[in-house]
Amino acid sequence: MEHLPALINDLALILVLAGIVTLIFKRLRQPLVLGYIVAGFLAGPHLRITPTVTDAADIQTWADIGVIFLMFTLGIEFSFKKIVKMGAGPVIAAVTIISAMSMLGSSVGHMFGWGRMDSLFLGGMLAMSSTTIIYKAFDDMKLRSQKFAEGVLSVLVLEDILGILLMVILSTLAASKEFDGMTVVDSLMRLLFYLSLLFLVGVFVVPLLLRKNRKWMSRETLLIVSVGLCFAMVVLAVKLGYSAAFGAFMMGSIFAETLEADMIEKLISPVKDMFGAVFFVSVGMLVDPAVLREYWLPIVIITLAILVGQAIFGSVGFLLSGCNLKDAMQSGFSMAQIGEFAFIIASLGTSLHVTGKFLYPIVVAVSVITTFLTPYMIKGAPHAYRLVCHMLPARLIASLDRKPWQQRDTARQSHWRSLLSSLVRQTLAYSVVSIALMAIMLNFFLPLFRHIMTHWIGNAVCALLTIALLSPFLRAIIMRKNHSEDYKALWYARRGNRKYLALTIVVRFLWASTLVYYVINYVSPFPSILHFCVAMVLTLLMMRSRHIKLYSIAIERIFFQNLRSRDLQAEVHGKIKPLYASKLLSREIHLADLDVPENTAWAGQSLAQLDFSHKYGVMVASILRGGVRHNIPAATMEIYPGDRLEVIGSDDQLKNFAHRMSEATEQIDFSPEKHEMVLKCISISPASPICGMTVADSGIRERYRCMIVGFEEGNEVLGLPSPSRRFRDGDLVWLVGEKASLRHLIADIAK
């Protein structure tokens, strides 16, 4: 008899249990994450009445792979450009919530006398709300079209990226065992450098690689290539001293800017679901009832800290971001739970051996409790708002309910602000690439050149090659934006502006010369002043070189083409909201996407017949159908299942419209045997009511929903009949229809 490895037995056990439990949770309309945790508890070593996993180490390895795929998928759903487009509001809210909840969680840990690392990791876990749970709650409660929900989802995206930064900082603190501010600042600066470098190089290389090989990229090949690059980035991140989750997230965010992102997400999704299930099951295996009994008080206190803390700090964060008091409280109350990210941070603490074993089951228990309470917190927000309005002075409430200060018309931004922000961004980006090139050349290639050649010749060759590689980026630092619309507008607006504009060029020239000087000074024994003079001359030559200019423009064009390729594709296929959508946010109305149900009763009816504006007070701005956007649809345009409607209205109007649309559906019959199509032959007698009638006048298709497929006269079988063909005595008519319809038809003809 063949012997199965313990890993296969364990996988069979946990996947069967996960399947059974999640089916039950699906019927109970509860998050599947909780089902996986319950399955893990049943398969864990702490419950003796069910079969138990025998090799937990192998399961943990699979769980680590699950974290990698979860973070990779999260990165694909994320885009750095989204952060830029969001503006300052979501950033303010996310930073406020994470900072306040981290300090609250750390304070709770210290209150119970836990160690510093336990308290720090607890603060990190409490800072991250559950994206999965909030998405599901909004869907179940039909709140996705609400204005406040858009702000919550934006903050969740930011929390995900800030959660990665938080994990890196916690990893650094765990490794160094130091808690001084300089350690945190140094680790954060190094992280931002690597983050920028990996993103810039990745966006340049990966889309180019996929584009050059697109005709050979089948679904299978694309899956292997994307997963291979993901794990390559994981290995690189670990080599740099960061977590595997960070590397997976970075590669996912790079793929997010490619045309293949949607396809990769679809291909990865089943793999992510399976490995993610193993991860959450492994979380449930760590739940120890004895620990829960011992730490019941911390569980209660931490749960209350999350509910009260998110209700207060979340509301304050959204209030500071520009929301009015009502929307801020709805948003803050929606985020009062922890979920998958808390498990990942807890897993990180366990793998680094810096947190106690008691912390994991506590966090799992708190997550389960807060998940069940999330719908009630969302429903309780309006009642809490009315209570606050009753308690606070009317003038203060009116001030807090003012129009958001963040949502002002940005059309009058100064040219100076636009120009300086562009210069800062481009200087930082090109400087990061330049410094990385210098580090690679001077640390890896310089010793190689010295070994192959003599010491000084190797120095000279390496320095010249390094400066040549740097030249297109240094020239871009100096010359980029010097002919932009903002620059020319400022130049001709006032003569006093010209000296400041010239100063921006001088500062960038000196910075580029400093980078060249560093390379020369690193390999040359001559005086520093001579090195700087040579660096300035070389920098001037870069500015004058037409060859370097063309090379620099080509590199930049490829980068921005890669960066914007997915947006351009989305514009072609009508997947991006129009620009005016953000302008509507400053008024009482906004734009929401609503999907027409597959079994809608509105199918085939025109906009004029449905009359949405008169019945519900909303306007349909666009209809997305088959990847094509139909802007300002005509009144004669019909609605079909699967259409995505871009609808303009207020929160109440959109909520009422979404509710009516979900109600206007036809009942689906889940009994397919009732709709079996059969072929039947009937004979026409002189007494038949249709004898002498034409096919068109008989009403067989319209009244009985049956179809004539042919007439049989003697041995001759005719094809499809003409509508003018009359039924005659003795005709054998072949019909196709459902059994019930045919019985009805035969009964009527026999009368």
Coordinates of N, CA and C in Angstrom, one line a residue, residues 424-576:
V424 N 10.4 69.0 -8.0 CA 10.8 68.2 -6.8 C 10.6 66.7 -7.1
R425 N 9.5 66.4 -7.7 CA 9.2 65.0 -8.1 C 10.2 64.4 -9.0
Q426 N 10.5 65.2 -10.1 CA 11.5 64.7 -11.1 C 12.9 64.6 -10.5
T427 N 13.3 65.6 -9.7 CA 14.6 65.6 -9.1 C 14.8 64.4 -8.2
L428 N 13.8 64.1 -7.4 CA 13.9 63.0 -6.5 C 13.9 61.7 -7.2
A429 N 13.1 61.5 -8.3 CA 13.0 60.3 -9.0 C 14.4 60.0 -9.7
Y430 N 14.9 61.0 -10.5 CA 16.1 60.8 -11.2 C 17.3 60.7 -10.2
S431 N 17.2 61.3 -9.1 CA 18.3 61.2 -8.1 C 18.4 59.8 -7.5
V432 N 17.2 59.2 -7.2 CA 17.2 57.9 -6.7 C 17.8 56.9 -7.7
V433 N 17.5 57.0 -9.0 CA 18.1 56.1 -10.0 C 19.6 56.4 -10.1
S434 N 20.0 57.6 -10.1 CA 21.4 58.0 -10.2 C 22.2 57.4 -9.0
I435 N 21.7 57.6 -7.8 CA 22.4 57.1 -6.6 C 22.5 55.6 -6.6
A436 N 21.4 54.9 -7.1 CA 21.5 53.5 -7.2 C 22.5 53.0 -8.2
L437 N 22.6 53.7 -9.4 CA 23.6 53.4 -10.4 C 25.0 53.6 -9.8
M438 N 25.2 54.7 -9.1 CA 26.5 54.9 -8.5 C 26.9 53.8 -7.5
A439 N 25.9 53.4 -6.7 CA 26.2 52.4 -5.7 C 26.6 51.1 -6.3
I440 N 25.9 50.7 -7.4 CA 26.1 49.5 -8.1 C 27.5 49.5 -8.7
M441 N 27.8 50.6 -9.5 CA 29.1 50.7 -10.2 C 30.3 50.7 -9.2
L442 N 30.2 51.5 -8.2 CA 31.3 51.7 -7.3 C 31.5 50.6 -6.3
N443 N 30.5 49.8 -6.0 CA 30.6 48.7 -5.0 C 30.9 47.4 -5.7
F444 N 30.3 47.2 -6.9 CA 30.4 45.9 -7.5 C 31.3 45.9 -8.7
F445 N 31.2 46.9 -9.6 CA 32.0 46.8 -10.9 C 33.4 47.4 -10.7
L446 N 33.6 48.4 -9.8 CA 34.9 49.0 -9.6 C 35.9 47.9 -9.1
P447 N 35.6 47.1 -8.2 CA 36.6 46.0 -7.8 C 36.9 45.1 -9.0
L448 N 35.9 44.8 -9.9 CA 36.1 44.0 -11.0 C 37.0 44.6 -12.0
F449 N 36.8 45.9 -12.3 CA 37.7 46.6 -13.2 C 39.1 46.7 -12.7
R450 N 39.3 46.9 -11.4 CA 40.6 46.9 -10.8 C 41.3 45.6 -10.9
H451 N 40.5 44.5 -10.8 CA 41.1 43.2 -10.9 C 41.5 42.9 -12.4
I452 N 40.7 43.3 -13.3 CA 41.0 43.0 -14.7 C 42.2 43.9 -15.2
M453 N 42.1 45.2 -14.9 CA 43.1 46.2 -15.3 C 44.0 46.5 -14.1
T454 N 44.8 47.5 -14.3 CA 45.5 48.0 -13.2 C 44.6 48.9 -12.3
H455 N 45.1 49.3 -11.1 CA 44.3 50.0 -10.2 C 43.7 51.3 -10.8
W456 N 44.6 52.2 -11.3 CA 44.2 53.5 -11.7 C 43.5 53.5 -13.0
I457 N 43.9 52.6 -13.9 CA 43.1 52.4 -15.2 C 41.7 51.9 -14.9
G458 N 41.6 50.9 -14.0 CA 40.3 50.5 -13.6 C 39.4 51.6 -13.0
N459 N 40.0 52.4 -12.2 CA 39.3 53.5 -11.6 C 38.8 54.5 -12.7
A460 N 39.7 54.8 -13.7 CA 39.3 55.7 -14.7 C 38.2 55.2 -15.6
V461 N 38.3 53.9 -16.0 CA 37.3 53.3 -16.8 C 35.9 53.2 -16.1
C462 N 36.0 52.8 -14.8 CA 34.7 52.7 -14.1 C 34.1 54.1 -13.9
A463 N 34.9 55.1 -13.6 CA 34.3 56.5 -13.5 C 33.7 57.0 -14.7
L464 N 34.4 56.8 -15.9 CA 33.8 57.3 -17.2 C 32.6 56.5 -17.5
L465 N 32.5 55.2 -17.3 CA 31.3 54.4 -17.6 C 30.2 54.8 -16.7
T466 N 30.5 55.1 -15.4 CA 29.4 55.5 -14.5 C 28.8 56.8 -14.9
I467 N 29.7 57.8 -15.2 CA 29.2 59.1 -15.6 C 28.4 59.0 -16.9
A468 N 28.8 58.2 -17.8 CA 28.1 58.0 -19.1 C 26.7 57.4 -18.8
L469 N 26.6 56.5 -17.8 CA 25.3 55.9 -17.5 C 24.4 57.0 -16.8
L470 N 25.1 57.8 -16.0 CA 24.3 58.8 -15.3 C 23.9 60.0 -16.1
S471 N 24.5 60.2 -17.2 CA 24.3 61.5 -18.0 C 22.9 61.7 -18.4
P472 N 22.1 60.7 -18.9 CA 20.7 61.1 -19.3 C 19.9 61.5 -18.1
F473 N 20.1 60.9 -17.0 CA 19.3 61.2 -15.8 C 19.7 62.6 -15.2
L474 N 21.0 62.9 -15.2 CA 21.5 64.2 -14.7 C 21.0 65.3 -15.6
R475 N 21.1 65.1 -16.9 CA 20.6 66.1 -17.8 C 19.1 66.3 -17.6
A476 N 18.3 65.3 -17.4 CA 16.9 65.4 -17.1 C 16.6 66.2 -15.9
I477 N 17.5 66.0 -14.9 CA 17.3 66.8 -13.6 C 17.4 68.3 -13.9
I478 N 18.4 68.7 -14.8 CA 18.7 70.1 -15.0 C 17.7 70.7 -16.0
M479 N 17.4 70.0 -17.1 CA 16.7 70.6 -18.2 C 15.2 70.3 -18.3
R480 N 14.8 69.3 -17.6 CA 13.4 68.9 -17.6 C 12.5 70.1 -17.1
K481 N 11.4 70.4 -17.7 CA 10.4 71.4 -17.3 C 10.9 72.8 -17.6
N482 N 12.0 73.0 -18.2 CA 12.5 74.4 -18.5 C 11.7 75.0 -19.7
H483 N 11.0 74.2 -20.4 CA 10.2 74.7 -21.5 C 8.7 74.3 -21.3
S484 N 8.3 74.0 -20.1 CA 6.9 73.7 -19.8 C 6.0 74.9 -19.8
E485 N 4.7 74.7 -19.9 CA 3.7 75.8 -19.9 C 3.8 76.6 -18.7
D486 N 4.0 76.0 -17.5 CA 4.1 76.7 -16.2 C 5.3 77.6 -16.2
Y487 N 6.4 77.1 -16.7 CA 7.7 77.8 -16.7 C 7.6 79.0 -17.7
K488 N 7.0 78.8 -18.9 CA 6.9 79.9 -19.8 C 5.9 81.0 -19.3
A489 N 4.8 80.5 -18.7 CA 3.8 81.4 -18.1 C 4.4 82.3 -17.1
L490 N 5.2 81.8 -16.2 CA 5.9 82.5 -15.2 C 6.9 83.5 -15.7
W491 N 7.6 83.0 -16.8 CA 8.7 83.8 -17.4 C 8.2 85.1 -18.0
Y492 N 7.0 84.9 -18.7 CA 6.5 86.1 -19.4 C 5.5 86.9 -18.5
A493 N 5.1 86.4 -17.4 CA 4.1 87.1 -16.5 C 4.8 88.3 -15.9
R494 N 5.9 88.1 -15.3 CA 6.6 89.2 -14.5 C 8.1 89.0 -14.7
R495 N 8.8 90.2 -14.9 CA 10.3 90.1 -15.1 C 10.9 89.6 -13.8
G496 N 10.3 89.9 -12.6 CA 10.8 89.5 -11.3 C 10.9 88.0 -11.1
N497 N 10.1 87.3 -11.9 CA 10.1 85.8 -11.8 C 11.3 85.2 -12.4
R498 N 12.0 85.9 -13.3 CA 13.0 85.3 -14.1 C 14.2 84.9 -13.3
K499 N 14.6 85.7 -12.3 CA 15.7 85.4 -11.5 C 15.5 84.2 -10.6
Y500 N 14.2 84.0 -10.2 CA 13.9 82.8 -9.4 C 13.8 81.5 -10.2
L501 N 13.3 81.7 -11.5 CA 13.3 80.6 -12.4 C 14.8 80.2 -12.7
A502 N 15.6 81.2 -12.9 CA 17.0 80.9 -13.2 C 17.7 80.2 -12.0
L503 N 17.3 80.6 -10.8 CA 17.8 80.0 -9.6 C 17.5 78.5 -9.5
T504 N 16.3 78.1 -10.0 CA 15.9 76.7 -10.0 C 16.8 75.9 -10.9
I505 N 17.3 76.5 -12.0 CA 18.2 75.8 -12.9 C 19.6 75.7 -12.3
V506 N 20.0 76.8 -11.6 CA 21.3 76.8 -10.9 C 21.4 75.7 -9.8
V507 N 20.3 75.6 -9.0 CA 20.3 74.7 -7.9 C 20.4 73.2 -8.5
R508 N 19.6 73.0 -9.5 CA 19.6 71.6 -10.1 C 21.0 71.3 -10.8
F509 N 21.6 72.3 -11.4 CA 22.9 72.1 -12.0 C 23.9 71.8 -10.9
L510 N 23.9 72.5 -9.8 CA 24.9 72.2 -8.7 C 24.6 70.8 -8.1
W511 N 23.4 70.4 -8.0 CA 23.1 69.1 -7.5 C 23.6 68.0 -8.4
A512 N 23.4 68.2 -9.8 CA 23.9 67.2 -10.7 C 25.4 67.2 -10.7
S513 N 26.0 68.3 -10.6 CA 27.5 68.4 -10.5 C 28.0 67.7 -9.3
T514 N 27.3 67.8 -8.2 CA 27.7 67.2 -6.9 C 27.7 65.7 -7.1
L515 N 26.8 65.1 -7.8 CA 26.7 63.7 -8.0 C 27.9 63.2 -8.9
V516 N 28.2 64.0 -9.9 CA 29.4 63.7 -10.8 C 30.7 63.9 -9.9
Y517 N 30.7 64.9 -9.1 CA 31.9 65.1 -8.3 C 32.1 63.9 -7.3
Y518 N 31.1 63.4 -6.8 CA 31.2 62.2 -5.9 C 31.9 61.0 -6.6
V519 N 31.5 60.8 -7.8 CA 32.1 59.7 -8.6 C 33.6 59.9 -8.8
I520 N 33.9 61.1 -9.3 CA 35.3 61.5 -9.6 C 36.1 61.4 -8.3
N521 N 35.6 62.0 -7.2 CA 36.3 62.1 -6.0 C 36.6 60.7 -5.4
Y522 N 35.7 59.8 -5.7 CA 35.8 58.4 -5.1 C 36.9 57.7 -5.7
V523 N 37.3 58.0 -7.0 CA 38.3 57.2 -7.6 C 39.6 57.9 -7.9
S524 N 39.6 59.2 -7.7 CA 40.8 60.1 -8.1 C 41.5 60.6 -6.9
P525 N 42.8 60.7 -6.9 CA 43.6 61.2 -5.8 C 43.8 62.7 -5.8
F526 N 43.4 63.4 -6.8 CA 43.7 64.8 -7.0 C 42.8 65.6 -6.0
P527 N 43.1 66.9 -5.9 CA 42.4 67.8 -4.9 C 40.9 67.9 -5.2
S528 N 40.1 68.1 -4.2 CA 38.7 68.1 -4.4 C 38.2 69.3 -5.2
I529 N 38.9 70.4 -5.1 CA 38.4 71.6 -5.9 C 38.6 71.3 -7.4
L530 N 39.6 70.6 -7.7 CA 39.8 70.2 -9.1 C 38.7 69.2 -9.6
H531 N 38.4 68.3 -8.7 CA 37.3 67.4 -9.0 C 36.0 68.1 -9.3
F532 N 35.7 69.1 -8.5 CA 34.4 69.8 -8.6 C 34.4 70.6 -9.9
C533 N 35.6 71.2 -10.3 CA 35.6 71.9 -11.5 C 35.4 71.0 -12.7
V534 N 36.1 69.9 -12.7 CA 35.9 68.9 -13.7 C 34.4 68.4 -13.8
A535 N 33.8 68.2 -12.6 CA 32.4 67.8 -12.6 C 31.5 68.8 -13.2
M536 N 31.8 70.1 -13.0 CA 30.9 71.2 -13.5 C 31.1 71.2 -15.1
V537 N 32.3 71.0 -15.5 CA 32.5 71.0 -17.0 C 31.8 69.8 -17.6
L538 N 31.9 68.7 -17.0 CA 31.2 67.5 -17.6 C 29.7 67.7 -17.6
T539 N 29.2 68.3 -16.5 CA 27.8 68.5 -16.5 C 27.3 69.5 -17.5
L540 N 28.1 70.5 -17.8 CA 27.8 71.5 -18.9 C 27.8 70.8 -20.2
L541 N 28.8 69.9 -20.4 CA 28.8 69.1 -21.7 C 27.5 68.2 -21.8
M542 N 27.1 67.6 -20.7 CA 25.8 66.9 -20.8 C 24.7 67.7 -21.2
M543 N 24.6 69.0 -20.7 CA 23.5 69.8 -21.1 C 23.5 70.2 -22.5
R544 N 24.7 70.3 -23.1 CA 24.9 70.7 -24.5 C 24.8 69.5 -25.5
S545 N 24.9 68.3 -25.0 CA 25.0 67.1 -25.9 C 23.6 66.8 -26.5
R546 N 23.5 66.8 -27.8 CA 22.3 66.4 -28.4 C 22.0 64.9 -28.3
H547 N 23.1 64.1 -28.4 CA 22.9 62.7 -28.3 C 22.4 62.3 -26.9
I548 N 22.9 62.9 -25.8 CA 22.4 62.6 -24.5 C 21.0 63.1 -24.3
K549 N 20.6 64.2 -25.0 CA 19.3 64.7 -24.9 C 18.3 63.7 -25.5
L550 N 18.6 63.2 -26.7 CA 17.7 62.3 -27.4 C 17.6 61.0 -26.5
Y551 N 18.7 60.5 -26.0 CA 18.7 59.3 -25.2 C 17.8 59.5 -23.9
S552 N 18.0 60.7 -23.3 CA 17.2 61.0 -22.1 C 15.7 61.1 -22.4
I553 N 15.4 61.7 -23.5 CA 13.9 61.8 -23.9 C 13.4 60.4 -24.2
A554 N 14.2 59.6 -24.8 CA 13.7 58.2 -25.2 C 13.4 57.4 -23.9
I555 N 14.3 57.5 -22.9 CA 14.1 56.8 -21.6 C 12.9 57.3 -20.9
E556 N 12.7 58.6 -20.9 CA 11.5 59.2 -20.2 C 10.2 58.8 -20.9
R557 N 10.3 58.8 -22.3 CA 9.1 58.5 -23.0 C 8.6 57.0 -22.8
I558 N 9.6 56.1 -22.7 CA 9.3 54.7 -22.5 C 8.7 54.6 -21.1
F559 N 9.3 55.3 -20.1 CA 8.8 55.2 -18.7 C 7.4 55.6 -18.6
F560 N 7.1 56.8 -19.1 CA 5.7 57.3 -19.0 C 4.7 56.6 -19.8
Q561 N 5.2 56.0 -21.0 CA 4.3 55.1 -21.7 C 3.9 53.9 -20.9
N562 N 4.9 53.3 -20.2 CA 4.6 52.2 -19.4 C 3.7 52.6 -18.2
L563 N 4.0 53.7 -17.6 CA 3.2 54.2 -16.5 C 1.8 54.5 -16.8
R564 N 1.5 54.9 -18.0 CA 0.2 55.4 -18.4 C -0.6 54.3 -19.3
S565 N 0.1 53.2 -19.6 CA -0.5 52.3 -20.6 C -1.8 51.7 -20.1
R566 N -1.9 51.4 -18.8 CA -3.1 50.8 -18.3 C -4.3 51.8 -18.3
D567 N -3.9 53.1 -17.9 CA -4.9 54.1 -18.0 C -5.4 54.4 -19.4
L568 N -4.5 54.4 -20.3 CA -4.9 54.6 -21.7 C -5.8 53.5 -22.2
Q569 N -5.5 52.3 -21.8 CA -6.4 51.1 -22.2 C -7.7 51.3 -21.5
A570 N -7.7 51.7 -20.2 CA -9.0 51.9 -19.5 C -9.8 53.0 -20.2
E571 N -9.2 54.0 -20.6 CA -10.0 55.1 -21.3 C -10.6 54.6 -22.6
V572 N -9.8 53.8 -23.3 CA -10.4 53.2 -24.6 C -11.6 52.3 -24.3
H573 N -11.5 51.6 -23.3 CA -12.6 50.6 -23.0 C -13.6 51.2 -22.0
G574 N -13.5 52.5 -21.7 CA -14.5 53.1 -20.9 C -14.6 52.7 -19.4
K575 N -13.4 52.4 -18.8 CA -13.4 51.9 -17.5 C -13.0 53.0 -16.5
I576 N -12.6 54.1 -16.9 CA -12.2 55.2 -16.0 C -13.3 56.3 -16.0

